[in-house]
């Protein structure tokens, strides 16, 4: 192996900095994963890579899962660390680490290992589809080299603490590790997120190789981005194949007396369930979608009226801010997914991606089409993390909506709720029906089913919601009991 | 005590919701702290308070310090939870809790208790000065009532877990607790953040009292805000009282040979210090300010060139985004303060508040005038948390700046760094000198001194920076050794 000339490195560094600026102006993000053997030189190699870059545009994340993060699906902490459009996130160790460690320590069933691998691949696909370049490096050193490096670290007071007993043990288990790494790499080497194995026995050469690989992938991306065609407008089906909404019986109602009785009954029951779920550390996600003025807010108020505020939060989804638009559209929801034992209530949600966004042209055809899969996979990740998911679509008739709009107009306490946009949306009622039908059809899964709610009677809808949430939570407990 | 009529509560709720919307449109934030005895009904009372509000505009935070948060000054986690302008943050237990607990368990020296109290008061003042309404409630119940409530909780399977042995012990120590609470409250009852003690023996009445108090403070705030005068433009002194910059010897230089030698020497030394500080869990803050083209970027690159990237981060401060502008100006820096053992390097910083902001009119006279105190107190909080703080102002001559601008213009690799703004800033050189002198005078403290750096020779400046950081870290270690 020959040494790399200093001049050549300088030139490479300048090109890297230039590529970073170009990608930034194109709004293309990059994710760089650096995995590898213990003592393979990750720190030094990452520092070499970032020094030529503008620090405004990248961030290095180090493995280390806080106890707070342990209360979420393991992928969440990475989802929330995704780069803004045009920026770079570098992961020193990554979402592979936890599963790898569990596998090596034999703390994971084969089926769960496969499930993790699938989740990881889906996660990477969701990100890559958004236009993010994913580069994964594995720093490879020989068993002998690793042993020498560990001994070298141990020989100095300054660095001795960096070597744990486990590191030494791991060096002895080098061969079996190698097999696990190989398996992991081969299973997750995808067109949209390729692995590159770097010979890291000579750090200087490895550094040059990594930078060259990063630069070449970046330049490729720039070319591709410059060539890419104008995105197509999303196509909502003109006629619905299903009739979920028509099937909702809008005449359902409840007497005032029964309403009061049931409200009290289910609020108390839900409070008890909140307690049990808190103790059992089970998270709950409740999604509310529905027509304007369908009564989402009122239903949420009755749902949360009896809860302990320290264990639930309501997230109202409005149009994304400029800041939010500069990330993957799912990120702002990932931020708000509940931790173990908590309840997250979404007043509108990620389903905006398949309703208002395509109708108003806020996403393109590709984005619209792949959203169904993305959403199902995301909810699957929550479900795999033992989350109870309940989704409501509150349906009302077009006449009932008009009536409620007029009432709001007259009532000074409620007039602020009514905007011109509500009337504009109303004009697109039929278009929305088609989008909603498609959504209900494509995203109702066994683990996260939709409940269509008869909403012409607000009271009926509120009780239905409360009852359905209680039932979903009770069913979870029953299922859990059965499995034991 | 009489019961509160349902109609009256409904009216109060409507007025609360209305006040929330008004404050939102005025951009005024509210912080509500709810402290009180164990079993005083915090959860129920907070839920009553939030149900009438629009969930888009508030957030409830529950005490619970993650292990990650323990690696920062205890106030940081609250600083990062401050409401956006126009929003409400509700704290179930708060920044008082940790100090209170330590005091009760006799785990804190009297002097440290006083220091915490002072930090808390300063923290509240910094927030209140920004226009945030701070309301602090203490929920008071009698010893007998507390005992009954604990027994009641213990008697049911669903709620038994909520009562710890400590709760029962604390009920027995009621009187000594009461004294600590009283002391804390009297010491932190300020005009800008008043305490209100709520008799919480009857939850329903307490709920009404809290809401009434919140409403009245909000309505007061709305009136005040509507009356407030237009803010004045900031006044930079026209002549500097000091001559720190003039005293910098700009002729200082270093030979290429010495530069190479010292660079290597100090980078190695700094790497070792980074290791020691990491092990000792001491955080370091390094601030870079200086003229455009003074060489901040180059100095930072040499400073970080030898570091382990997993233990440092460079934060470049550009103009705040719209999102950032909707918070207290210090929040974005609090977000980036280093955790224990880590190094945060700021390429420009919070000192923008006393340089570019007053000169460009991005802050008003009041904000400019109080910024010096705010900054000193903030750095004091870091220092009290054992942070090493090193601040550099890199000085160059006006001629040298022009030379560098011209060089950048010619060099295609560097031309992007040069903007029209750089030339505009240059025209304001003398105004900047006055602002900088005032900054150096007012914010050079024993615990966070400024170092003016001779920057006409880039090489000299880089070595000076490296050496000064090493010295500051070594001095810290020496001082620590002496204290043991």
PDB file of N, CA and C in Angstrom, chain A residues 14 21 42-43 46-47 50-56 58-60 62 66-68 92 158 161-162 271-272 275-276 278-279 301 304-310 312-314 316 318 323 413 416, chain B residues 14 21 42-43 46-47 50-56 58-60 62 66-68 92 158 161-162 271-272 275-276 278-279 301 304-310 312-314 316 318 321 323 413 416:
ATOM      1  N   UNK A  14     -11.272  19.749  -0.917  1.00  0.00           N
ATOM      2  CA  UNK A  14     -11.926  20.892  -1.560  1.00  0.00           C
ATOM      3  C   UNK A  14     -13.142  20.451  -2.373  1.00  0.00           C
ATOM      4  N   UNK A  21     -21.751  21.940  -0.656  1.00  0.00           N
ATOM      5  CA  UNK A  21     -22.485  23.174  -0.952  1.00  0.00           C
ATOM      6  C   UNK A  21     -23.507  22.972  -2.069  1.00  0.00           C
ATOM      7  N   UNK A  42     -12.875   4.551  14.112  1.00  0.00           N
ATOM      8  CA  UNK A  42     -14.047   5.330  13.702  1.00  0.00           C
ATOM      9  C   UNK A  42     -13.872   6.821  13.982  1.00  0.00           C
ATOM     10  N   UNK A  43     -13.417   7.142  15.200  1.00  0.00           N
ATOM     11  CA  UNK A  43     -13.280   8.545  15.600  1.00  0.00           C
ATOM     12  C   UNK A  43     -12.402   9.324  14.648  1.00  0.00           C
ATOM     13  N   UNK A  46     -13.903   9.552  11.095  1.00  0.00           N
ATOM     14  CA  UNK A  46     -15.023  10.497  10.989  1.00  0.00           C
ATOM     15  C   UNK A  46     -14.499  11.931  11.057  1.00  0.00           C
ATOM     16  N   UNK A  47     -13.547  12.180  11.947  1.00  0.00           N
ATOM     17  CA  UNK A  47     -13.011  13.540  12.046  1.00  0.00           C
ATOM     18  C   UNK A  47     -12.368  13.972  10.733  1.00  0.00           C
ATOM     19  N   UNK A  50     -15.116  15.014   8.382  1.00  0.00           N
ATOM     20  CA  UNK A  50     -15.894  16.237   8.628  1.00  0.00           C
ATOM     21  C   UNK A  50     -15.056  17.507   8.571  1.00  0.00           C
ATOM     22  N   UNK A  51     -13.744  17.396   8.755  1.00  0.00           N
ATOM     23  CA  UNK A  51     -12.946  18.622   8.800  1.00  0.00           C
ATOM     24  C   UNK A  51     -13.083  19.486   7.545  1.00  0.00           C
ATOM     25  N   UNK A  52     -13.122  18.880   6.346  1.00  0.00           N
ATOM     26  CA  UNK A  52     -13.278  19.767   5.182  1.00  0.00           C
ATOM     27  C   UNK A  52     -14.682  20.360   5.042  1.00  0.00           C
ATOM     28  N   UNK A  53     -15.646  19.851   5.789  1.00  0.00           N
ATOM     29  CA  UNK A  53     -17.037  20.274   5.565  1.00  0.00           C
ATOM     30  C   UNK A  53     -17.386  21.544   6.341  1.00  0.00           C
ATOM     31  N   UNK A  54     -18.407  22.216   5.864  1.00  0.00           N
ATOM     32  CA  UNK A  54     -18.940  23.381   6.559  1.00  0.00           C
ATOM     33  C   UNK A  54     -19.770  22.881   7.746  1.00  0.00           C
ATOM     34  N   UNK A  55     -19.371  23.264   8.978  1.00  0.00           N
ATOM     35  CA  UNK A  55     -20.071  22.697  10.143  1.00  0.00           C
ATOM     36  C   UNK A  55     -21.548  23.078  10.215  1.00  0.00           C
ATOM     37  N   UNK A  56     -21.945  24.093   9.470  1.00  0.00           N
ATOM     38  CA  UNK A  56     -23.359  24.455   9.472  1.00  0.00           C
ATOM     39  C   UNK A  56     -24.233  23.369   8.857  1.00  0.00           C
ATOM     40  N   UNK A  58     -23.676  19.776   8.809  1.00  0.00           N
ATOM     41  CA  UNK A  58     -23.662  18.367   9.185  1.00  0.00           C
ATOM     42  C   UNK A  58     -23.722  18.214  10.689  1.00  0.00           C
ATOM     43  N   UNK A  59     -23.990  16.998  11.107  1.00  0.00           N
ATOM     44  CA  UNK A  59     -24.002  16.698  12.529  1.00  0.00           C
ATOM     45  C   UNK A  59     -23.549  15.254  12.726  1.00  0.00           C
ATOM     46  N   UNK A  60     -22.685  15.029  13.704  1.00  0.00           N
ATOM     47  CA  UNK A  60     -22.230  13.674  14.030  1.00  0.00           C
ATOM     48  C   UNK A  60     -23.027  13.171  15.228  1.00  0.00           C
ATOM     49  N   UNK A  62     -23.423  10.028  17.974  1.00  0.00           N
ATOM     50  CA  UNK A  62     -22.710   8.888  18.534  1.00  0.00           C
ATOM     51  C   UNK A  62     -23.708   7.934  19.139  1.00  0.00           C
ATOM     52  N   UNK A  66     -30.186   6.803  25.561  1.00  0.00           N
ATOM     53  CA  UNK A  66     -30.533   7.255  26.899  1.00  0.00           C
ATOM     54  C   UNK A  66     -31.703   6.420  27.422  1.00  0.00           C
ATOM     55  N   UNK A  67     -31.916   6.470  28.739  1.00  0.00           N
ATOM     56  CA  UNK A  67     -33.032   5.693  29.285  1.00  0.00           C
ATOM     57  C   UNK A  67     -34.362   6.219  28.732  1.00  0.00           C
ATOM     58  N   UNK A  68     -34.377   7.498  28.403  1.00  0.00           N
ATOM     59  CA  UNK A  68     -35.561   8.083  27.785  1.00  0.00           C
ATOM     60  C   UNK A  68     -35.817   7.426  26.417  1.00  0.00           C
ATOM     61  N   UNK A  92     -22.030   7.518  14.030  1.00  0.00           N
ATOM     62  CA  UNK A  92     -20.973   6.654  14.532  1.00  0.00           C
ATOM     63  C   UNK A  92     -21.686   5.525  15.257  1.00  0.00           C
ATOM     64  N   UNK A 158      -3.625   7.503  29.314  1.00  0.00           N
ATOM     65  CA  UNK A 158      -4.623   8.380  28.705  1.00  0.00           C
ATOM     66  C   UNK A 158      -5.749   7.612  28.018  1.00  0.00           C
ATOM     67  N   UNK A 161      -8.803   3.573  29.547  1.00  0.00           N
ATOM     68  CA  UNK A 161     -10.235   3.488  29.855  1.00  0.00           C
ATOM     69  C   UNK A 161     -11.083   3.157  28.626  1.00  0.00           C
ATOM     70  N   UNK A 162     -10.510   3.390  27.454  1.00  0.00           N
ATOM     71  CA  UNK A 162     -11.299   3.141  26.243  1.00  0.00           C
ATOM     72  C   UNK A 162     -11.494   1.647  25.965  1.00  0.00           C
ATOM     73  N   UNK A 271     -59.715   5.860  32.641  1.00  0.00           N
ATOM     74  CA  UNK A 271     -58.731   6.297  33.641  1.00  0.00           C
ATOM     75  C   UNK A 271     -58.038   5.080  34.255  1.00  0.00           C
ATOM     76  N   UNK A 272     -58.824   4.063  34.580  1.00  0.00           N
ATOM     77  CA  UNK A 272     -58.242   2.836  35.134  1.00  0.00           C
ATOM     78  C   UNK A 272     -57.305   2.170  34.122  1.00  0.00           C
ATOM     79  N   UNK A 275     -54.036   3.858  33.905  1.00  0.00           N
ATOM     80  CA  UNK A 275     -53.192   3.423  35.007  1.00  0.00           C
ATOM     81  C   UNK A 275     -52.507   2.090  34.724  1.00  0.00           C
ATOM     82  N   UNK A 276     -53.301   1.143  34.249  1.00  0.00           N
ATOM     83  CA  UNK A 276     -52.753  -0.191  33.970  1.00  0.00           C
ATOM     84  C   UNK A 276     -51.700  -0.112  32.862  1.00  0.00           C
ATOM     85  N   UNK A 278     -49.979   2.420  32.002  1.00  0.00           N
ATOM     86  CA  UNK A 278     -48.803   3.138  32.492  1.00  0.00           C
ATOM     87  C   UNK A 278     -47.877   2.168  33.233  1.00  0.00           C
ATOM     88  N   UNK A 279     -48.487   1.369  34.079  1.00  0.00           N
ATOM     89  CA  UNK A 279     -47.703   0.400  34.852  1.00  0.00           C
ATOM     90  C   UNK A 279     -47.087  -0.660  33.962  1.00  0.00           C
ATOM     91  N   UNK A 301     -61.894  16.013  23.632  1.00  0.00           N
ATOM     92  CA  UNK A 301     -62.082  16.579  24.964  1.00  0.00           C
ATOM     93  C   UNK A 301     -62.749  15.568  25.889  1.00  0.00           C
ATOM     94  N   UNK A 304     -60.239  12.797  26.739  1.00  0.00           N
ATOM     95  CA  UNK A 304     -59.157  13.144  27.666  1.00  0.00           C
ATOM     96  C   UNK A 304     -59.679  13.722  28.972  1.00  0.00           C
ATOM     97  N   UNK A 305     -60.968  13.976  29.017  1.00  0.00           N
ATOM     98  CA  UNK A 305     -61.545  14.621  30.200  1.00  0.00           C
ATOM     99  C   UNK A 305     -61.258  13.894  31.502  1.00  0.00           C
ATOM    100  N   UNK A 306     -61.150  12.587  31.439  1.00  0.00           N
ATOM    101  CA  UNK A 306     -60.943  11.859  32.678  1.00  0.00           C
ATOM    102  C   UNK A 306     -59.519  11.390  32.868  1.00  0.00           C
ATOM    103  N   UNK A 307     -58.654  11.721  31.933  1.00  0.00           N
ATOM    104  CA  UNK A 307     -57.289  11.179  31.997  1.00  0.00           C
ATOM    105  C   UNK A 307     -56.380  12.007  32.896  1.00  0.00           C
ATOM    106  N   UNK A 308     -55.288  11.387  33.286  1.00  0.00           N
ATOM    107  CA  UNK A 308     -54.244  12.120  34.015  1.00  0.00           C
ATOM    108  C   UNK A 308     -53.376  12.833  32.974  1.00  0.00           C
ATOM    109  N   UNK A 309     -53.279  14.156  33.075  1.00  0.00           N
ATOM    110  CA  UNK A 309     -52.587  14.905  32.009  1.00  0.00           C
ATOM    111  C   UNK A 309     -51.097  14.582  31.930  1.00  0.00           C
ATOM    112  N   UNK A 310     -50.579  13.945  32.938  1.00  0.00           N
ATOM    113  CA  UNK A 310     -49.152  13.633  32.917  1.00  0.00           C
ATOM    114  C   UNK A 310     -48.861  12.415  32.065  1.00  0.00           C
ATOM    115  N   UNK A 312     -50.830  11.762  29.020  1.00  0.00           N
ATOM    116  CA  UNK A 312     -51.319  11.844  27.639  1.00  0.00           C
ATOM    117  C   UNK A 312     -50.988  13.201  27.039  1.00  0.00           C
ATOM    118  N   UNK A 313     -50.955  13.264  25.730  1.00  0.00           N
ATOM    119  CA  UNK A 313     -50.833  14.561  25.068  1.00  0.00           C
ATOM    120  C   UNK A 313     -51.655  14.577  23.798  1.00  0.00           C
ATOM    121  N   UNK A 314     -52.255  15.738  23.517  1.00  0.00           N
ATOM    122  CA  UNK A 314     -52.999  15.919  22.285  1.00  0.00           C
ATOM    123  C   UNK A 314     -52.109  16.675  21.308  1.00  0.00           C
ATOM    124  N   UNK A 316     -52.222  18.536  17.775  1.00  0.00           N
ATOM    125  CA  UNK A 316     -53.057  19.017  16.679  1.00  0.00           C
ATOM    126  C   UNK A 316     -52.168  19.236  15.473  1.00  0.00           C
ATOM    127  N   UNK A 318     -51.499  20.944  12.165  1.00  0.00           N
ATOM    128  CA  UNK A 318     -51.868  21.991  11.213  1.00  0.00           C
ATOM    129  C   UNK A 318     -50.937  21.865  10.013  1.00  0.00           C
ATOM    130  N   UNK A 323     -39.921  25.042   8.826  1.00  0.00           N
ATOM    131  CA  UNK A 323     -38.947  24.154   9.480  1.00  0.00           C
ATOM    132  C   UNK A 323     -39.349  22.683   9.276  1.00  0.00           C
ATOM    133  N   UNK A 413     -68.342  32.726  20.201  1.00  0.00           N
ATOM    134  CA  UNK A 413     -67.307  31.916  20.854  1.00  0.00           C
ATOM    135  C   UNK A 413     -66.711  30.892  19.890  1.00  0.00           C
ATOM    136  N   UNK A 416     -64.370  31.871  15.376  1.00  0.00           N
ATOM    137  CA  UNK A 416     -62.953  31.821  14.989  1.00  0.00           C
ATOM    138  C   UNK A 416     -62.551  30.474  14.393  1.00  0.00           C
TER     139      UNK A 416
ATOM    140  N   UNK B  14     -64.812  29.392  28.877  1.00  0.00           N
ATOM    141  CA  UNK B  14     -64.888  30.101  27.605  1.00  0.00           C
ATOM    142  C   UNK B  14     -63.983  31.330  27.604  1.00  0.00           C
ATOM    143  N   UNK B  21     -56.477  32.648  23.012  1.00  0.00           N
ATOM    144  CA  UNK B  21     -56.390  33.060  21.603  1.00  0.00           C
ATOM    145  C   UNK B  21     -55.844  34.487  21.471  1.00  0.00           C
ATOM    146  N   UNK B  42     -52.538  17.435  41.773  1.00  0.00           N
ATOM    147  CA  UNK B  42     -51.951  18.147  40.632  1.00  0.00           C
ATOM    148  C   UNK B  42     -52.532  17.687  39.299  1.00  0.00           C
ATOM    149  N   UNK B  43     -52.583  16.360  39.121  1.00  0.00           N
ATOM    150  CA  UNK B  43     -53.038  15.821  37.848  1.00  0.00           C
ATOM    151  C   UNK B  43     -54.431  16.307  37.488  1.00  0.00           C
ATOM    152  N   UNK B  46     -54.540  20.132  36.888  1.00  0.00           N
ATOM    153  CA  UNK B  46     -53.942  20.534  35.605  1.00  0.00           C
ATOM    154  C   UNK B  46     -54.876  20.141  34.462  1.00  0.00           C
ATOM    155  N   UNK B  47     -55.460  18.945  34.543  1.00  0.00           N
ATOM    156  CA  UNK B  47     -56.371  18.534  33.466  1.00  0.00           C
ATOM    157  C   UNK B  47     -57.562  19.500  33.354  1.00  0.00           C
ATOM    158  N   UNK B  50     -56.427  22.568  31.466  1.00  0.00           N
ATOM    159  CA  UNK B  50     -56.101  22.483  30.039  1.00  0.00           C
ATOM    160  C   UNK B  50     -57.297  22.123  29.168  1.00  0.00           C
ATOM    161  N   UNK B  51     -58.312  21.497  29.747  1.00  0.00           N
ATOM    162  CA  UNK B  51     -59.416  21.045  28.893  1.00  0.00           C
ATOM    163  C   UNK B  51     -60.069  22.181  28.098  1.00  0.00           C
ATOM    164  N   UNK B  52     -60.251  23.370  28.689  1.00  0.00           N
ATOM    165  CA  UNK B  52     -60.855  24.429  27.860  1.00  0.00           C
ATOM    166  C   UNK B  52     -59.909  25.002  26.802  1.00  0.00           C
ATOM    167  N   UNK B  53     -58.609  24.709  26.906  1.00  0.00           N
ATOM    168  CA  UNK B  53     -57.641  25.355  26.006  1.00  0.00           C
ATOM    169  C   UNK B  53     -57.514  24.633  24.668  1.00  0.00           C
ATOM    170  N   UNK B  54     -57.037  25.381  23.685  1.00  0.00           N
ATOM    171  CA  UNK B  54     -56.753  24.811  22.375  1.00  0.00           C
ATOM    172  C   UNK B  54     -55.426  24.046  22.485  1.00  0.00           C
ATOM    173  N   UNK B  55     -55.451  22.720  22.234  1.00  0.00           N
ATOM    174  CA  UNK B  55     -54.227  21.936  22.447  1.00  0.00           C
ATOM    175  C   UNK B  55     -53.065  22.354  21.546  1.00  0.00           C
ATOM    176  N   UNK B  56     -53.369  23.098  20.511  1.00  0.00           N
ATOM    177  CA  UNK B  56     -52.279  23.559  19.645  1.00  0.00           C
ATOM    178  C   UNK B  56     -51.367  24.550  20.364  1.00  0.00           C
ATOM    179  N   UNK B  58     -50.573  24.747  23.904  1.00  0.00           N
ATOM    180  CA  UNK B  58     -49.947  24.517  25.206  1.00  0.00           C
ATOM    181  C   UNK B  58     -49.290  23.158  25.259  1.00  0.00           C
ATOM    182  N   UNK B  59     -48.480  22.979  26.270  1.00  0.00           N
ATOM    183  CA  UNK B  59     -47.847  21.686  26.487  1.00  0.00           C
ATOM    184  C   UNK B  59     -47.650  21.483  27.981  1.00  0.00           C
ATOM    185  N   UNK B  60     -47.962  20.278  28.461  1.00  0.00           N
ATOM    186  CA  UNK B  60     -47.753  19.946  29.874  1.00  0.00           C
ATOM    187  C   UNK B  60     -46.452  19.153  30.001  1.00  0.00           C
ATOM    188  N   UNK B  62     -43.994  17.043  32.663  1.00  0.00           N
ATOM    189  CA  UNK B  62     -43.989  16.386  33.958  1.00  0.00           C
ATOM    190  C   UNK B  62     -42.566  16.265  34.450  1.00  0.00           C
ATOM    191  N   UNK B  66     -34.247  12.710  32.882  1.00  0.00           N
ATOM    192  CA  UNK B  66     -33.627  11.536  32.275  1.00  0.00           C
ATOM    193  C   UNK B  66     -32.137  11.556  32.598  1.00  0.00           C
ATOM    194  N   UNK B  67     -31.485  10.402  32.416  1.00  0.00           N
ATOM    195  CA  UNK B  67     -30.042  10.374  32.710  1.00  0.00           C
ATOM    196  C   UNK B  67     -29.296  11.307  31.770  1.00  0.00           C
ATOM    197  N   UNK B  68     -29.847  11.484  30.573  1.00  0.00           N
ATOM    198  CA  UNK B  68     -29.250  12.417  29.621  1.00  0.00           C
ATOM    199  C   UNK B  68     -29.298  13.837  30.195  1.00  0.00           C
ATOM    200  N   UNK B  92     -45.747  20.451  35.669  1.00  0.00           N
ATOM    201  CA  UNK B  92     -46.165  19.695  36.845  1.00  0.00           C
ATOM    202  C   UNK B  92     -44.878  19.392  37.601  1.00  0.00           C
ATOM    203  N   UNK B 158     -56.021  -0.246  41.757  1.00  0.00           N
ATOM    204  CA  UNK B 158     -55.684   0.586  40.606  1.00  0.00           C
ATOM    205  C   UNK B 158     -54.704   1.701  40.944  1.00  0.00           C
ATOM    206  N   UNK B 161     -50.064   1.727  43.513  1.00  0.00           N
ATOM    207  CA  UNK B 161     -48.688   1.976  43.061  1.00  0.00           C
ATOM    208  C   UNK B 161     -48.293   3.449  43.105  1.00  0.00           C
ATOM    209  N   UNK B 162     -49.297   4.316  43.147  1.00  0.00           N
ATOM    210  CA  UNK B 162     -48.975   5.738  43.135  1.00  0.00           C
ATOM    211  C   UNK B 162     -48.386   6.210  44.470  1.00  0.00           C
ATOM    212  N   UNK B 271      -5.889  16.670  22.618  1.00  0.00           N
ATOM    213  CA  UNK B 271      -6.526  15.352  22.527  1.00  0.00           C
ATOM    214  C   UNK B 271      -6.468  14.645  23.884  1.00  0.00           C
ATOM    215  N   UNK B 272      -5.298  14.752  24.518  1.00  0.00           N
ATOM    216  CA  UNK B 272      -5.166  14.135  25.849  1.00  0.00           C
ATOM    217  C   UNK B 272      -6.100  14.817  26.845  1.00  0.00           C
ATOM    218  N   UNK B 275      -9.600  13.694  26.508  1.00  0.00           N
ATOM    219  CA  UNK B 275      -9.773  12.407  27.178  1.00  0.00           C
ATOM    220  C   UNK B 275      -9.994  12.563  28.675  1.00  0.00           C
ATOM    221  N   UNK B 276      -9.145  13.374  29.287  1.00  0.00           N
ATOM    222  CA  UNK B 276      -9.243  13.572  30.742  1.00  0.00           C
ATOM    223  C   UNK B 276     -10.578  14.218  31.097  1.00  0.00           C
ATOM    224  N   UNK B 278     -13.269  14.157  29.421  1.00  0.00           N
ATOM    225  CA  UNK B 278     -14.358  13.221  29.166  1.00  0.00           C
ATOM    226  C   UNK B 278     -14.542  12.301  30.369  1.00  0.00           C
ATOM    227  N   UNK B 279     -13.417  11.802  30.859  1.00  0.00           N
ATOM    228  CA  UNK B 279     -13.475  10.894  32.012  1.00  0.00           C
ATOM    229  C   UNK B 279     -13.959  11.612  33.262  1.00  0.00           C
ATOM    230  N   UNK B 301     -10.918  24.870  12.771  1.00  0.00           N
ATOM    231  CA  UNK B 301     -10.481  23.644  12.115  1.00  0.00           C
ATOM    232  C   UNK B 301      -9.216  23.098  12.775  1.00  0.00           C
ATOM    233  N   UNK B 304     -10.077  21.683  16.251  1.00  0.00           N
ATOM    234  CA  UNK B 304     -10.790  20.412  16.287  1.00  0.00           C
ATOM    235  C   UNK B 304     -10.064  19.328  15.500  1.00  0.00           C
ATOM    236  N   UNK B 305      -9.025  19.709  14.789  1.00  0.00           N
ATOM    237  CA  UNK B 305      -8.323  18.767  13.916  1.00  0.00           C
ATOM    238  C   UNK B 305      -7.850  17.516  14.629  1.00  0.00           C
ATOM    239  N   UNK B 306      -7.488  17.654  15.905  1.00  0.00           N
ATOM    240  CA  UNK B 306      -6.959  16.488  16.609  1.00  0.00           C
ATOM    241  C   UNK B 306      -7.946  15.849  17.550  1.00  0.00           C
ATOM    242  N   UNK B 307      -9.147  16.381  17.598  1.00  0.00           N
ATOM    243  CA  UNK B 307     -10.116  15.902  18.593  1.00  0.00           C
ATOM    244  C   UNK B 307     -10.866  14.660  18.124  1.00  0.00           C
ATOM    245  N   UNK B 308     -11.448  13.972  19.077  1.00  0.00           N
ATOM    246  CA  UNK B 308     -12.333  12.855  18.755  1.00  0.00           C
ATOM    247  C   UNK B 308     -13.719  13.434  18.464  1.00  0.00           C
ATOM    248  N   UNK B 309     -14.238  13.195  17.262  1.00  0.00           N
ATOM    249  CA  UNK B 309     -15.493  13.866  16.869  1.00  0.00           C
ATOM    250  C   UNK B 309     -16.684  13.441  17.717  1.00  0.00           C
ATOM    251  N   UNK B 310     -16.525  12.376  18.452  1.00  0.00           N
ATOM    252  CA  UNK B 310     -17.654  11.926  19.263  1.00  0.00           C
ATOM    253  C   UNK B 310     -17.785  12.730  20.540  1.00  0.00           C
ATOM    254  N   UNK B 312     -16.979  16.331  20.554  1.00  0.00           N
ATOM    255  CA  UNK B 312     -17.078  17.779  20.347  1.00  0.00           C
ATOM    256  C   UNK B 312     -18.064  18.073  19.231  1.00  0.00           C
ATOM    257  N   UNK B 313     -18.600  19.285  19.244  1.00  0.00           N
ATOM    258  CA  UNK B 313     -19.396  19.732  18.105  1.00  0.00           C
ATOM    259  C   UNK B 313     -19.168  21.206  17.848  1.00  0.00           C
ATOM    260  N   UNK B 314     -19.170  21.551  16.560  1.00  0.00           N
ATOM    261  CA  UNK B 314     -19.039  22.954  16.176  1.00  0.00           C
ATOM    262  C   UNK B 314     -20.428  23.470  15.838  1.00  0.00           C
ATOM    263  N   UNK B 316     -22.272  26.632  14.225  1.00  0.00           N
ATOM    264  CA  UNK B 316     -22.131  27.901  13.527  1.00  0.00           C
ATOM    265  C   UNK B 316     -23.412  28.683  13.696  1.00  0.00           C
ATOM    266  N   UNK B 318     -25.810  31.356  12.508  1.00  0.00           N
ATOM    267  CA  UNK B 318     -26.217  32.273  11.441  1.00  0.00           C
ATOM    268  C   UNK B 318     -27.410  33.063  11.954  1.00  0.00           C
ATOM    269  N   UNK B 321     -33.523  31.396  12.394  1.00  0.00           N
ATOM    270  CA  UNK B 321     -34.648  31.059  11.520  1.00  0.00           C
ATOM    271  C   UNK B 321     -35.927  31.619  12.134  1.00  0.00           C
ATOM    272  N   UNK B 323     -38.437  29.960  13.067  1.00  0.00           N
ATOM    273  CA  UNK B 323     -38.718  29.097  14.215  1.00  0.00           C
ATOM    274  C   UNK B 323     -37.932  29.566  15.441  1.00  0.00           C
ATOM    275  N   UNK B 413     -12.595  28.712  -5.011  1.00  0.00           N
ATOM    276  CA  UNK B 413     -12.959  27.812  -3.909  1.00  0.00           C
ATOM    277  C   UNK B 413     -13.478  28.590  -2.698  1.00  0.00           C
ATOM    278  N   UNK B 416     -17.493  31.882  -2.533  1.00  0.00           N
ATOM    279  CA  UNK B 416     -18.830  31.729  -1.952  1.00  0.00           C
ATOM    280  C   UNK B 416     -18.910  32.269  -0.532  1.00  0.00           C
TER     281      UNK B 416
END
